[in-house]
Coordinates of C-alpha atoms in Angstrom, one line a residue:
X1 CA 90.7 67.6 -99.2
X2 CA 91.3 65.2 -101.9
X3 CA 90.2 62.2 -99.7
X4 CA 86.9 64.0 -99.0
X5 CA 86.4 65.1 -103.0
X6 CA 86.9 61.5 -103.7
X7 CA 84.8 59.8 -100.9
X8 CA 81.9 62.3 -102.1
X9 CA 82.2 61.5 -105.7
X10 CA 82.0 57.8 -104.5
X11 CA 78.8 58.1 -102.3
X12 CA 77.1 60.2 -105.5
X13 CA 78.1 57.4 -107.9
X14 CA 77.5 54.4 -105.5
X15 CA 73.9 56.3 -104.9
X16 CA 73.1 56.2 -108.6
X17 CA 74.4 53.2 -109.2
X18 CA 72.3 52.0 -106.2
X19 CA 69.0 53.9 -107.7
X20 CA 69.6 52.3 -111.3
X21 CA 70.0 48.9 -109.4
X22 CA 66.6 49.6 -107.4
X23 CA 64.7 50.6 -110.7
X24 CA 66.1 47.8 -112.5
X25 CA 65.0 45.2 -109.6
X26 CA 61.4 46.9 -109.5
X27 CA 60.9 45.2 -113.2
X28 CA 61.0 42.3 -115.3
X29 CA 60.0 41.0 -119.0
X30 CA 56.4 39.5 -118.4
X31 CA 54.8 37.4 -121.6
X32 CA 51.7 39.4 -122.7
X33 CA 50.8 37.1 -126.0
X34 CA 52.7 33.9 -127.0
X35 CA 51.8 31.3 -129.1
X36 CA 53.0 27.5 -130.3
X37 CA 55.6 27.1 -132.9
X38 CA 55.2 24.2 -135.4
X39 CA 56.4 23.1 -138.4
X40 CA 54.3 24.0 -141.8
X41 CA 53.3 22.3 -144.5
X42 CA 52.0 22.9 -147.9
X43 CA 48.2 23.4 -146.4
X44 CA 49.7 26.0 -144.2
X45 CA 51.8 28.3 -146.8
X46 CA 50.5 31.3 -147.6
X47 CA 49.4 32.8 -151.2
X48 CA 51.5 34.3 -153.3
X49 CA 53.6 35.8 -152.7
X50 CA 54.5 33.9 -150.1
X51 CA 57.9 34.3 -148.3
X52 CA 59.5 35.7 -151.4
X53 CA 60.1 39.2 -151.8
X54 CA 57.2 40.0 -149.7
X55 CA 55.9 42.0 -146.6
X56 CA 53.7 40.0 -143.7
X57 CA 51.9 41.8 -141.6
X58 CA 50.3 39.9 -138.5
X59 CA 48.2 41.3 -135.6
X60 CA 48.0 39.7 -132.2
X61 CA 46.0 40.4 -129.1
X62 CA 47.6 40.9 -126.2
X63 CA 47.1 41.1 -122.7
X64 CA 48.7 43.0 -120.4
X65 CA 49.8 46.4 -122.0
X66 CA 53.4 48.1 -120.7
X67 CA 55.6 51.1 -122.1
X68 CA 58.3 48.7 -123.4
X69 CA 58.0 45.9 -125.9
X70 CA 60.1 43.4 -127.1
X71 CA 58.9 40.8 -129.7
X72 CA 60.1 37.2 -130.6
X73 CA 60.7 35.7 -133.4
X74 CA 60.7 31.8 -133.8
X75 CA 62.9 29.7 -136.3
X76 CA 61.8 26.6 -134.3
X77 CA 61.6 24.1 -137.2
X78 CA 63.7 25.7 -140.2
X79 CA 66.5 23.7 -141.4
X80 CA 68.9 26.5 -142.9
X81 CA 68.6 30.5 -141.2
X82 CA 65.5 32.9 -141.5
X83 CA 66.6 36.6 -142.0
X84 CA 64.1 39.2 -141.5
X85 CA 65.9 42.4 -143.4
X86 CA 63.4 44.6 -141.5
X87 CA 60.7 44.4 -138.5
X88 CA 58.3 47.0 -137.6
X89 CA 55.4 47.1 -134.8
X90 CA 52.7 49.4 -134.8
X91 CA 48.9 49.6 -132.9
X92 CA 46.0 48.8 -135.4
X93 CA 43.8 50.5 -136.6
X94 CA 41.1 47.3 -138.2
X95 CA 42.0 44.8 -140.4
X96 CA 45.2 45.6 -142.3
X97 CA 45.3 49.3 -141.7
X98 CA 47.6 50.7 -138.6
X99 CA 47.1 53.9 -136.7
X100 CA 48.8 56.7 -138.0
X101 CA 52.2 57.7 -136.2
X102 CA 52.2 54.4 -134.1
X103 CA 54.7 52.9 -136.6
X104 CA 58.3 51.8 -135.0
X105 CA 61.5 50.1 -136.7
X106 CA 62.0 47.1 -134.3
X107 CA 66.1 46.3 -134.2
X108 CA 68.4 43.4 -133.0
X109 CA 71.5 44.1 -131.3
X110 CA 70.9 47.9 -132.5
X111 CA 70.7 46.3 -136.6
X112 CA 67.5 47.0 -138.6
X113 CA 67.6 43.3 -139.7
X114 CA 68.6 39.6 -138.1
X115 CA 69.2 35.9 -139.1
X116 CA 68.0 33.4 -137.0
X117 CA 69.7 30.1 -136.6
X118 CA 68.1 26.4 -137.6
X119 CA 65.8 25.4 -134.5
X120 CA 66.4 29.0 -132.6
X121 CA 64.3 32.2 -132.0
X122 CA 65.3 35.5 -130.9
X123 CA 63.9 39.0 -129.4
X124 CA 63.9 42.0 -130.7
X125 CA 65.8 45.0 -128.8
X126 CA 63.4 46.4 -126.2
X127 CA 61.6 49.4 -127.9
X128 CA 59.7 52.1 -126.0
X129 CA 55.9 51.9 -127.2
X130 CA 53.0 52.7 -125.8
X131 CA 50.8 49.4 -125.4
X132 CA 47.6 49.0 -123.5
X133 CA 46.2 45.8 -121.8
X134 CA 43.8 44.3 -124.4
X135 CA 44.6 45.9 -127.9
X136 CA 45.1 44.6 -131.0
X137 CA 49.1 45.0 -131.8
X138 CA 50.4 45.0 -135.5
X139 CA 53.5 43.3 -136.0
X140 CA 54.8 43.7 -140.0
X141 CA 58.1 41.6 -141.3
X142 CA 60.2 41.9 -144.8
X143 CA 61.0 38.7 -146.3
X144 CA 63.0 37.8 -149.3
X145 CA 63.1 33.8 -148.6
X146 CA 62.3 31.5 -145.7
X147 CA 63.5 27.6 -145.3
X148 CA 61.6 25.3 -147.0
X149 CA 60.7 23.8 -143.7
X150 CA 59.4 26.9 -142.1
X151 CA 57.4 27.7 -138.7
X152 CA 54.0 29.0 -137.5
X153 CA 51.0 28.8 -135.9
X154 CA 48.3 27.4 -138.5
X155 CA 44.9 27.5 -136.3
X156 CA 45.6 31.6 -135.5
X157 CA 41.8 32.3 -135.5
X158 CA 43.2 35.9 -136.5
X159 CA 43.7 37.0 -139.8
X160 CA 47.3 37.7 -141.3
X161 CA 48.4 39.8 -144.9
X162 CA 50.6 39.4 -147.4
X163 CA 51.9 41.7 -149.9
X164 CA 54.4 41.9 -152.6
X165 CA 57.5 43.9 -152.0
X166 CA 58.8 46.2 -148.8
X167 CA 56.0 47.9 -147.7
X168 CA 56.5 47.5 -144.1
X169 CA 55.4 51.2 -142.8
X170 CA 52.4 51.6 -144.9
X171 CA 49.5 53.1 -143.1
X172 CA 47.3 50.2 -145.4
X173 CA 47.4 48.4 -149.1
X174 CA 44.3 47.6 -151.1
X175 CA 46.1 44.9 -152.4
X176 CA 47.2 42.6 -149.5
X177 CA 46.3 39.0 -149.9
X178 CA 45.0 37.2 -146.3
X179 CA 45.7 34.1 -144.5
X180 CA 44.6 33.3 -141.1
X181 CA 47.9 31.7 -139.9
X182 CA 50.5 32.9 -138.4
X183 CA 54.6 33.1 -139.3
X184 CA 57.7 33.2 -137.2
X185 CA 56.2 35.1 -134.4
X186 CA 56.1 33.8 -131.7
X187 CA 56.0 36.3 -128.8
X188 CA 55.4 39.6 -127.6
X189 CA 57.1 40.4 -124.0
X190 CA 56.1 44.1 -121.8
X191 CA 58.6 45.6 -119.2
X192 CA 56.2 44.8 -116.0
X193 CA 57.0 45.5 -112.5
X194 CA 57.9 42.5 -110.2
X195 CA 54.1 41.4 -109.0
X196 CA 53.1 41.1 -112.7
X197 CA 53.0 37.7 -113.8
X198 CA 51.6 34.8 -117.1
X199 CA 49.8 32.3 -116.9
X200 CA 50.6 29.5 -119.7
X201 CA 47.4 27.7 -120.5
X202 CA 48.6 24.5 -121.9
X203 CA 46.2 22.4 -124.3
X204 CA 45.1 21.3 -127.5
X205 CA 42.8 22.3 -130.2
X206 CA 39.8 23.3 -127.7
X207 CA 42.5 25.8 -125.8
X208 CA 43.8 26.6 -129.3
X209 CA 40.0 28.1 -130.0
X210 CA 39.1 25.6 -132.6
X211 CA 35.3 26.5 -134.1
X212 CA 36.0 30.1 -132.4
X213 CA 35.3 33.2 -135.0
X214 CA 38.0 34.1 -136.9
X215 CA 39.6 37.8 -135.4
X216 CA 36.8 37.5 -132.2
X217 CA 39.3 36.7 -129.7
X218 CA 36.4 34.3 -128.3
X219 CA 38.9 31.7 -127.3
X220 CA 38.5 30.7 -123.4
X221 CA 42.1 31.9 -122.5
X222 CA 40.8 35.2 -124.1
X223 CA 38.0 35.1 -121.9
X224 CA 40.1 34.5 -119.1
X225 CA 42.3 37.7 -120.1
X226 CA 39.3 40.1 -120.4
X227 CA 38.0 38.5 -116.7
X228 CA 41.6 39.4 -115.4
X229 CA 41.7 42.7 -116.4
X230 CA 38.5 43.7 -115.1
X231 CA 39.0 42.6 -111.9
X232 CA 41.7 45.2 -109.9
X233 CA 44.1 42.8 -108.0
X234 CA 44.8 40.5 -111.1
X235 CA 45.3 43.3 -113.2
X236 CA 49.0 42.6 -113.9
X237 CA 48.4 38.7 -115.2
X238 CA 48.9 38.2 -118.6
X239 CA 47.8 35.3 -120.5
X240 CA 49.8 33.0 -122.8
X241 CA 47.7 30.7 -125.0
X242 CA 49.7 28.0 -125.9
X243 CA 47.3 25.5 -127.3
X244 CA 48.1 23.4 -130.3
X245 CA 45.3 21.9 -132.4
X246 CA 45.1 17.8 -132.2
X247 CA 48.0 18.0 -129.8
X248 CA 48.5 15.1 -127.0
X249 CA 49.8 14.7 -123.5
X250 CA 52.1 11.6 -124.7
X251 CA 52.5 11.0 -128.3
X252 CA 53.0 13.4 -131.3
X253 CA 49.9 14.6 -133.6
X254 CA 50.4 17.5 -135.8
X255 CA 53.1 19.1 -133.2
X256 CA 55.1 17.9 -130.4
X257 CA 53.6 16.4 -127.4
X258 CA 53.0 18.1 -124.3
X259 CA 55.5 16.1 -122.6
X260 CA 58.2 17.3 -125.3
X261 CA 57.6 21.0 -125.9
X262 CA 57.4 21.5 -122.3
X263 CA 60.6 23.6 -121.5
X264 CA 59.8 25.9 -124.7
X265 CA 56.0 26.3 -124.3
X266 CA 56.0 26.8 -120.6
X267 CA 59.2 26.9 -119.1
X268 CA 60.7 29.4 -121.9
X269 CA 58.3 31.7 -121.6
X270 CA 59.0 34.8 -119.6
X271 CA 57.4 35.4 -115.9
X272 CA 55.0 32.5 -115.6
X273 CA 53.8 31.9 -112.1
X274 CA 50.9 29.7 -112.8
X275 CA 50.0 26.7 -115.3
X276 CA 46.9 25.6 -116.3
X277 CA 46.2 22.3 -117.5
X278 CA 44.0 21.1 -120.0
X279 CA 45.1 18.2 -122.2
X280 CA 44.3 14.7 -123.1
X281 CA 41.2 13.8 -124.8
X282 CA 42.9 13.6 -127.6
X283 CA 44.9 10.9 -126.1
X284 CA 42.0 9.4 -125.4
X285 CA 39.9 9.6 -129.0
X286 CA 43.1 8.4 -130.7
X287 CA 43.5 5.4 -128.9
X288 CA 41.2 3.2 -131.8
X289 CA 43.9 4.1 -134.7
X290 CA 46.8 3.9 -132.8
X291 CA 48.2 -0.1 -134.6
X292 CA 48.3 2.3 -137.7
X293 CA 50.9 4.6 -136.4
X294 CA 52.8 1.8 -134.2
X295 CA 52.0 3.6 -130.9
X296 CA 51.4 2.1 -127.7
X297 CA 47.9 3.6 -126.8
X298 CA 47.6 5.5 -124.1
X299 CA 46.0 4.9 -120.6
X300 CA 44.3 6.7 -118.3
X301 CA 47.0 6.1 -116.1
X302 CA 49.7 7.1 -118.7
X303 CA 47.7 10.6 -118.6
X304 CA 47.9 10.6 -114.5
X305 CA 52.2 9.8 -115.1
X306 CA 52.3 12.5 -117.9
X307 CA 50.3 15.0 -115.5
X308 CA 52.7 14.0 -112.3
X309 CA 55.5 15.1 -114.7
X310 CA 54.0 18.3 -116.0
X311 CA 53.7 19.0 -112.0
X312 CA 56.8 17.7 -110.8
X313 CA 58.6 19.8 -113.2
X314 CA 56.5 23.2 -113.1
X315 CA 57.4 23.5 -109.2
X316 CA 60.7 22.9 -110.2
X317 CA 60.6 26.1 -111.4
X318 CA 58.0 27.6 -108.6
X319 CA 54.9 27.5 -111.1
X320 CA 51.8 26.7 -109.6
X321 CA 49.9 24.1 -111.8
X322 CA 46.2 24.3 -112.2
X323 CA 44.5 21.1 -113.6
X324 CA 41.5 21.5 -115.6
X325 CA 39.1 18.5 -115.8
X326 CA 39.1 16.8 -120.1
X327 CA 35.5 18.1 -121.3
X328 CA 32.6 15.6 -122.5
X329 CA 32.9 14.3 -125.9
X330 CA 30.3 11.6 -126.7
X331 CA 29.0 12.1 -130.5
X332 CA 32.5 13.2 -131.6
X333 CA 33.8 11.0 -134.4
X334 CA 36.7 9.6 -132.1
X335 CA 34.5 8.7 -129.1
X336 CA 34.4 5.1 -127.5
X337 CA 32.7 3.5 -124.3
X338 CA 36.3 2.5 -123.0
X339 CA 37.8 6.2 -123.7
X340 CA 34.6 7.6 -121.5
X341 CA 35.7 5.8 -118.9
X342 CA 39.1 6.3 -119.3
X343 CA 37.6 10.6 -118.8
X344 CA 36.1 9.7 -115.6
X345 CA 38.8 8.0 -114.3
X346 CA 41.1 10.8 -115.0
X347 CA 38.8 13.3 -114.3
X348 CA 38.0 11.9 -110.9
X349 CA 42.6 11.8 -109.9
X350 CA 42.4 15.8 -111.4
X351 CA 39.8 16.7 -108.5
X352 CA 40.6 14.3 -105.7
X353 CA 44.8 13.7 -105.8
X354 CA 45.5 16.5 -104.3
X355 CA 48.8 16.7 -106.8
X356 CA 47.3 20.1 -108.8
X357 CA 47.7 23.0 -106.8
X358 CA 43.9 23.6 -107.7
X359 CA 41.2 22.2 -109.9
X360 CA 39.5 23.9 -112.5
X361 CA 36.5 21.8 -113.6
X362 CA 36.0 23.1 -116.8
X363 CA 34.1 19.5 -117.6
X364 CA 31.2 20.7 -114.7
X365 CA 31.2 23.4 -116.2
X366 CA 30.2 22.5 -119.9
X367 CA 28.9 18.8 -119.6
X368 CA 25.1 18.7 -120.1
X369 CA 23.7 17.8 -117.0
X370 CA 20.9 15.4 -118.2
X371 CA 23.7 13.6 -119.7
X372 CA 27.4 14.5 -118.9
X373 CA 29.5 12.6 -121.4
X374 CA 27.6 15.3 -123.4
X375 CA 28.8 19.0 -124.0
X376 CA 25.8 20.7 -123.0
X377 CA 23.8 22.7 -125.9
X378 CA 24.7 26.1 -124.8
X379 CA 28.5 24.8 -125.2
X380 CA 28.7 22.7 -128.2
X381 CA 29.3 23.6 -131.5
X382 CA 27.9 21.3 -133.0
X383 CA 31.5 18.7 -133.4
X384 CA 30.4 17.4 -130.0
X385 CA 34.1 17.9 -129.2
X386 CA 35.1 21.4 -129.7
X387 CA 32.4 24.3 -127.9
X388 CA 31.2 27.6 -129.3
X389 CA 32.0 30.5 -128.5
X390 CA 29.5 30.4 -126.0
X391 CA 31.0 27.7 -124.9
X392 CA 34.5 28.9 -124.2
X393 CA 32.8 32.4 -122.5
X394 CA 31.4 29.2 -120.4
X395 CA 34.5 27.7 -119.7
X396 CA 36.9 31.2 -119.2
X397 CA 33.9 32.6 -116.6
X398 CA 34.5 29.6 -115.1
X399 CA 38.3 30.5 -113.3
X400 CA 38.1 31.2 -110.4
X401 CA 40.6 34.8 -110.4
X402 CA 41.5 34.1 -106.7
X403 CA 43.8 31.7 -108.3
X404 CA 45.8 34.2 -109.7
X405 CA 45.8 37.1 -106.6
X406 CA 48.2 34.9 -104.6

């Protein structure tokens, strides 16, 4: 009788155990916004009063929603420990102001407050909150102090507050002071089930949104989000933007090159499946002024090698990698003859090597057809180099969303 008591309390526990196991293999942490760390500078502080004694409070768009959350915070390029004494998220209600009873303490390891290490970042404890796909998601920090050498995101497009003191649950301030960066955040993850999947769309300044309106969300990865969410069987792809103004495929230029920041940007990010490509113009433009910096400058086939290894180590990892064509550029300040050609000849190995696992030709797309080293009119914003928004809703309608129902 004993036996039996005990083989039934076995088959009830294995059972639950089993169930928990089932429900806990039916999910998965699934990136929903993300952006580059770098290192800041005076130009990129913000106003008093700054990192001392202060609350920030920062609001990001996100892309898929979920009913658990779990943000990250990024110490990427401090030289002594950041400690946030206190972290809260809540859903925004315009501008500064957040919707009333949507406020929730964020904790790490079950503590209210966390110090992150030199070079490191770290998630918050999962927290069960209501987010939906496309909203605007306030994230609000204490500070008392930062390292000197601290990190963010200058070219946020999206502006960010600042006020003195702890007033981290307030509803909204008349007082806060604004800056359109972005600090120490770094990520916001939803529990997703298992066909939920990013995309990480690597690039510089033009996937970064530069000449976008500020708080729009008129970037062309945004574009891309909205597109994804629209359409039923790529409801469940979320969209990471991790663009970095002036940034290049082989050397350095206001932040890491693609090449180095790699395993972070893409890599370290949570349920990619697919990569999309677009770097290297700025390869390209730089090539004139590269004796001042002692650099070798780069070739078109340096860009080809650079791709191969993007490729080669994406599948490494089962990513598929998308590469979108460079865009026209003639009339920009950096723009030479030999650097033109140098676009066609790369642009030509992106459609025809085969080594992408698809090509978006973003450049066909925005070129001006009577003359395509030219962004077209409807695209440009006028730099010759960077479109409108018009121009990235252009270039985001362009994606083909069969990519991303495989």
């Amino acid at each position: 009788m004993v036996k039996k008591i005990l083989a039934a309390s076995f088959l009830v526990f294995f059972s639950f155990t089993t169930l928990g196991n089932a429900a806990k293999n039916k999910t998965q942490w699934v990136g929903t916004w993300a952006t580059s760390a770098q290192q800041g500078d005076a130009s990129s502080a913000p106003p008093a009063p700054a990192f001392a004694d202060s609350t920030l409070r920062q609001i990001v768009h996100v892309s898929i929603g979920g009913k658990q959350i779990r943000v990250r915070f990024s110490n990427a390029y401090g030289t002594a420990g950041l400690t946030i004494p206190a972290a809260h998220v809540a859903l925004s209600a315009g501008r500064s102001a957040i919707k009333a009873g949507s406020d929730k303490a964020l904790t790490f390891h079950g503590s209210p407050s966390v110090t992150i290490p030199p070079g490191a970042s770290i998630y918050s404890d999962p927290v069960d909150f209501d987010l939906a796909p496309l909203s605007d998601l306030v994230v609000t920090i204490r500070l008392n102090g930062a390292p000197d050498t601290f990190t963010t995101h200058p070219a946020s497009h999206a502006t960010s507050y600042v006020h003195t003191g702890d007033v981290v649950s307030a509803e909204d301030m008349a007082t806060w002071v604004y800056v359109d960066h972005w600090y120490f955040l770094n990520g916001v993850d939803v529990l997703a089930d298992k066909s939920a999947g990013a995309v990480v769309t690597l690039g510089d300044s033009i996937t970064d949104g530069s000449k976008s309106a500020t708080n729009a969300n008129a970037r062309w990865p945004d574009e891309l989000a909205r597109r994804l969410q629209a359409n039923k069987k790529t409801q469940k792809v979320s969209i990471l933007n991790e663009g970095i103004g002036g940034n290049r495929l082989i050397h350095d230029r206001a932040a890491q090159n693609a090449l180095a920041r790699f395993d972070r940007d893409v890599l370290g990010q949570n349920g990619v499946r697919w990569l999309i490509v677009l770097e290297g113009v700025n390869d390209l433009g730089t090539r004139t002024s590269a004796k001042e910096r002692n650099e070798q400058a780069a070739t078109a086939d340096d860009l080809i090698a650079a791709y191969e290894q993007i490729i080669f180590r994406a599948h490494a990892h089962n990513i598929r990698v998308y590469g979108a064509t460079i865009l026209a550029y003639e009339g920009a300040q950096y723009y030479t003859p030999d650097g033109e050609a140098d676009r066609q000849k790369v642009n030509q190995w992106i459609r025809t090597s085969g080594h992408f696992d698809a090509v978006i030709d973003l450049d066909a797309a925005t070129r001006d057809a009577k003359n395509p080293s030219h962004l077209s009119e409807a695209a440009d914003s006028g730099d010759h180099l960077h479109p409108a928004d018009g121009g990235y809703q252009i270039m985001g309608g362009t994606v083909d969303l069969k990519l991303f129902e495989k």
